[in-house]
Coordinates of C-alpha atoms in Angstrom, one line a residue:
M249 CA -59.3 42.3 57.1
F250 CA -61.4 43.3 54.1
I251 CA -58.2 44.3 52.2
E252 CA -56.7 40.9 52.9
L253 CA -59.8 39.2 51.6
I254 CA -59.5 41.2 48.3
K255 CA -55.8 40.2 48.0
S256 CA -56.7 36.6 48.6
F257 CA -59.4 36.9 45.9
I258 CA -56.9 38.2 43.4
L259 CA -54.4 35.6 44.3
G260 CA -57.0 32.9 43.8
I261 CA -57.7 34.2 40.3
V262 CA -54.0 34.1 39.5
Q263 CA -53.7 30.6 40.9
G264 CA -56.8 29.3 39.1
I265 CA -55.6 30.5 35.7
T266 CA -51.9 29.7 35.9
E267 CA -52.0 26.3 37.6
W268 CA -53.4 24.7 34.5
L269 CA -51.9 26.7 31.7
P270 CA -48.3 25.8 31.2
V271 CA -47.0 29.2 32.3
S272 CA -45.9 28.7 35.9
S273 CA -48.2 29.6 38.8
T274 CA -45.1 30.2 40.9
G275 CA -43.7 32.9 38.6
H276 CA -47.0 34.7 38.5
M277 CA -47.6 34.4 42.3
L278 CA -44.1 35.9 42.8
L279 CA -45.0 38.9 40.7
V280 CA -48.5 39.4 42.2
D281 CA -47.1 39.0 45.8
E282 CA -44.6 41.7 45.1
F283 CA -47.5 44.2 44.8
L284 CA -50.1 42.5 47.0
Q285 CA -48.3 41.1 49.9
L286 CA -50.6 39.5 52.5
D287 CA -50.3 41.1 55.9
F288 CA -49.5 37.8 57.7
P289 CA -46.3 36.1 58.8
K290 CA -44.2 34.7 56.0
E291 CA -44.7 31.1 57.2
F292 CA -48.5 31.5 56.8
T293 CA -48.1 33.2 53.4
D294 CA -45.8 30.3 52.1
M295 CA -48.4 27.8 53.3
F296 CA -51.3 29.8 51.8
F297 CA -49.7 29.7 48.3
V298 CA -49.6 25.9 48.4
V299 CA -52.9 25.3 50.2
I300 CA -55.1 27.3 47.8
Q301 CA -54.1 24.8 45.2
F302 CA -56.7 22.6 46.8
G303 CA -59.4 24.7 45.1
S304 CA -57.8 24.0 41.7
I305 CA -57.6 20.3 42.4
L306 CA -61.3 20.2 43.4
A307 CA -62.1 21.7 40.0
V308 CA -60.4 18.7 38.3
L309 CA -62.4 16.3 40.5
V310 CA -65.6 18.0 39.6
L311 CA -65.1 18.3 35.9
Y312 CA -63.7 14.7 35.5
F313 CA -65.7 13.0 38.2
D314 CA -67.3 10.5 35.9
K315 CA -64.0 9.6 34.2
L316 CA -62.2 9.3 37.5
N317 CA -64.9 7.5 39.5
P318 CA -64.3 3.7 39.4
F319 CA -67.4 3.0 41.4
S320 CA -69.9 4.6 39.0
S321 CA -73.0 2.4 38.5
K322 CA -73.2 3.8 35.0
K323 CA -70.0 2.1 34.0
S324 CA -69.7 -1.5 32.7
P325 CA -67.2 -3.8 34.4
V326 CA -64.8 -3.2 31.6
E327 CA -65.1 0.6 32.0
R328 CA -64.6 0.3 35.8
K329 CA -61.5 -1.8 35.2
S330 CA -60.2 0.8 32.8
T331 CA -60.8 3.6 35.4
W332 CA -58.8 1.6 38.0
T333 CA -56.0 1.2 35.4
L334 CA -56.0 4.9 34.8
W335 CA -55.5 5.5 38.6
K336 CA -52.7 3.0 38.6
K337 CA -51.0 5.0 35.9
V338 CA -51.5 8.2 37.8
I339 CA -50.0 6.8 41.0
I340 CA -47.0 5.4 39.1
G341 CA -46.6 8.8 37.4
C342 CA -46.6 10.6 40.9
I343 CA -43.9 8.4 42.5
P344 CA -40.8 10.3 41.2
A345 CA -42.1 13.8 42.2
G346 CA -43.5 12.5 45.4
V347 CA -40.2 11.0 46.5
I348 CA -38.0 13.9 45.5
G349 CA -40.5 16.4 46.9
I350 CA -40.6 14.7 50.3
L351 CA -36.8 14.4 50.5
F352 CA -35.8 17.8 49.2
D353 CA -38.8 20.1 49.6
D354 CA -37.2 22.5 52.2
L355 CA -33.8 22.5 50.4
I356 CA -35.4 23.3 47.1
H357 CA -37.5 26.1 48.6
D358 CA -34.5 27.6 50.4
L359 CA -32.1 27.4 47.4
L360 CA -34.2 27.8 44.3
Y361 CA -37.1 30.1 45.1
T362 CA -35.4 33.2 43.7
P363 CA -36.5 35.6 41.0
V364 CA -33.5 34.7 38.8
V365 CA -34.2 31.0 38.9
I366 CA -37.9 31.5 38.2
A367 CA -37.1 33.8 35.3
I368 CA -34.5 31.4 33.7
A369 CA -36.9 28.5 34.1
L370 CA -39.7 30.5 32.4
I371 CA -37.5 31.4 29.5
V372 CA -35.9 28.0 29.0
Y373 CA -39.2 26.1 29.0
G374 CA -40.7 28.7 26.8
I375 CA -38.0 28.0 24.2
L376 CA -38.5 24.3 24.6
F377 CA -42.2 24.6 23.9
I378 CA -41.6 26.6 20.7
V379 CA -38.8 24.2 19.6
L380 CA -41.0 21.1 20.3
E381 CA -44.0 22.5 18.5
S382 CA -41.9 23.5 15.5
T383 CA -40.8 19.9 15.1
H384 CA -43.1 17.7 13.1
H385 CA -44.3 14.7 15.0
T386 CA -47.2 12.3 14.8
P387 CA -48.7 11.3 18.2
T388 CA -48.4 7.6 19.0
T389 CA -50.6 7.8 22.1
T390 CA -54.0 9.2 21.3
S391 CA -56.0 8.1 24.3
L392 CA -55.4 7.6 28.0
E393 CA -56.2 3.9 27.5
S394 CA -53.3 3.5 25.2
L395 CA -50.9 5.3 27.6
S396 CA -48.5 2.7 28.8
Y397 CA -47.3 2.3 32.4
R398 CA -43.7 3.0 31.2
K399 CA -44.7 6.2 29.5
A400 CA -46.7 7.3 32.6
L401 CA -43.6 6.8 34.8
L402 CA -41.5 8.8 32.3
I403 CA -44.0 11.7 32.3
G404 CA -43.7 11.5 36.1
V405 CA -40.0 11.9 35.8
F406 CA -40.6 15.1 33.8
Q407 CA -42.9 16.2 36.6
T408 CA -40.0 16.3 39.0
L409 CA -38.6 19.2 37.0
S410 CA -41.6 21.2 38.2
L411 CA -40.0 21.3 41.7
I412 CA -37.8 24.0 40.2
P413 CA -39.9 27.2 40.6
G414 CA -40.9 28.8 37.3
T415 CA -40.8 25.5 35.4
S416 CA -44.6 24.9 35.9
R417 CA -46.0 21.5 36.9
S418 CA -48.4 21.5 34.0
G419 CA -45.7 22.8 31.7
S420 CA -43.3 20.0 32.7
T421 CA -45.8 17.2 32.3
I422 CA -47.4 18.4 29.1
L423 CA -44.0 19.1 27.5
G424 CA -42.7 15.7 28.6
A425 CA -45.9 13.9 27.4
V426 CA -45.9 15.5 24.0
F427 CA -42.2 14.8 23.7
L428 CA -42.9 11.1 24.4
G429 CA -45.5 11.0 21.7
C430 CA -48.8 11.8 23.4
A431 CA -51.5 13.8 21.7
R432 CA -52.0 17.3 23.2
P433 CA -55.4 16.4 24.8
V434 CA -54.0 13.3 26.3
A435 CA -51.0 15.2 27.6
A436 CA -53.2 17.9 29.2
E437 CA -55.7 15.5 30.8
F438 CA -53.0 13.2 32.2
S439 CA -51.2 16.3 33.6
F440 CA -54.5 17.3 35.3
F441 CA -54.8 13.9 36.9
L442 CA -51.2 13.7 38.0
A443 CA -51.8 17.0 39.9
I444 CA -54.4 15.4 42.2
P445 CA -52.2 13.3 44.5
V446 CA -49.2 15.5 44.1
M447 CA -50.9 18.8 45.0
L448 CA -53.1 17.2 47.7
G449 CA -49.9 15.7 49.2
A450 CA -48.1 19.1 49.0
S451 CA -51.0 20.9 50.6
G452 CA -51.3 18.4 53.4
L453 CA -47.5 18.5 54.0
K454 CA -47.6 22.3 54.3
V455 CA -50.6 22.2 56.7
L456 CA -48.9 19.7 58.9
K457 CA -45.6 21.7 59.0
Y458 CA -47.5 24.9 59.8
G459 CA -49.7 23.3 62.4
L460 CA -53.4 24.0 63.0
N461 CA -53.2 27.2 64.9
Y462 CA -55.1 29.6 62.6
T463 CA -56.8 32.8 63.4
A464 CA -60.3 33.5 62.1
A465 CA -58.8 36.0 59.7
Q466 CA -56.4 33.4 58.3
V467 CA -59.2 30.9 57.9
G468 CA -61.2 33.5 56.0
V469 CA -58.3 34.4 53.7
M470 CA -57.6 30.7 52.9
A471 CA -61.3 30.0 52.2
V472 CA -61.6 33.0 49.8
G473 CA -58.5 32.0 48.0
M474 CA -59.5 28.3 47.6
V475 CA -63.0 29.0 46.5
T476 CA -61.8 31.6 43.9
A477 CA -59.2 29.2 42.6
F478 CA -61.8 26.5 42.3
V479 CA -64.3 28.6 40.2
V480 CA -61.6 30.1 38.0
S481 CA -60.0 26.7 37.4
L482 CA -63.3 25.3 36.1
F483 CA -63.3 27.9 33.3
C484 CA -59.5 27.7 32.7
I485 CA -59.5 23.9 32.3
R486 CA -62.4 24.0 29.8
F487 CA -60.7 26.8 27.9
L488 CA -57.4 24.9 27.7
M489 CA -59.0 21.7 26.4
N490 CA -60.9 23.5 23.8
Y491 CA -57.9 25.6 22.8
I492 CA -55.4 22.7 22.3
R493 CA -57.8 20.8 20.0
K494 CA -57.2 23.5 17.4
H495 CA -53.9 25.1 18.4
D496 CA -50.5 24.2 19.6
F497 CA -48.5 25.4 22.7
K498 CA -46.3 28.0 20.9
V499 CA -48.3 30.9 22.3
F500 CA -47.6 29.8 25.8
G501 CA -43.9 29.5 25.0
W502 CA -43.7 33.1 23.7
Y503 CA -45.6 34.2 26.8
R504 CA -43.2 32.5 29.1
I505 CA -40.2 34.0 27.4
A506 CA -41.8 37.5 27.7
L507 CA -42.7 37.0 31.4
G508 CA -39.2 35.7 32.2
V509 CA -37.6 38.8 30.7
I510 CA -40.0 41.0 32.6
V511 CA -39.1 39.2 35.9
L512 CA -35.4 39.6 35.2
L513 CA -35.8 43.3 34.3
Y514 CA -38.1 44.1 37.3
F515 CA -36.0 42.4 40.0
G516 CA -32.8 43.5 38.4
L517 CA -33.9 47.2 38.5
F518 CA -36.0 47.4 41.6
A519 CA -35.1 44.5 43.9

């Protein structure tokens, strides 16, 4: 049991770091799981990888509580209205991925969750990040308030690409937002907020499909993973926001390409 808790702790660290950086948490979880497989049924492990994302989401809610809270007594009526408007944009942006995810979740998981697909997605999106950042562009959307409903929906369309493992949910939405003219901080923050309903929905769906028949050991493993992901996410989100105010996303593009090549080589040689 102690060994499984250690594995869960390590997986929580990986989840907390890779969920918010545009590098694909799925790709990293695949590699780590290859060496640190949880000693539980596959159905539980698949559910665990999704449910520990709740810890990452909780970190967003804590860090951005004031910005996301429309009931705050500290806000003026105009500010509260602005917060409700932000939530409307988030909900609109979640519709495409929500619909596609509900309809095709099992099919996508059965057909696309392979090392080759993940590696190709890592490399392709890594190249796209480098190409996009090498192209001169002046942001037209420099605040969440100036983000239009149309642009929020289009970013949501980009988010549907993250259903392909290895693409990265944050990578898809950030890449799409920057492509559509959003400043990097706006792209990152809106990506964080889009994750709230999407990941809560995905976690809830997995829990319902698995059922509520957990052993004490399984509850302990999930709790350690979620708490670890929460704490690590707090630091990771702050790091990313500070980093992108001074740097672009090219380094993440090169990292994705390198990781994709490693995945292809490893599974090609040892799988």
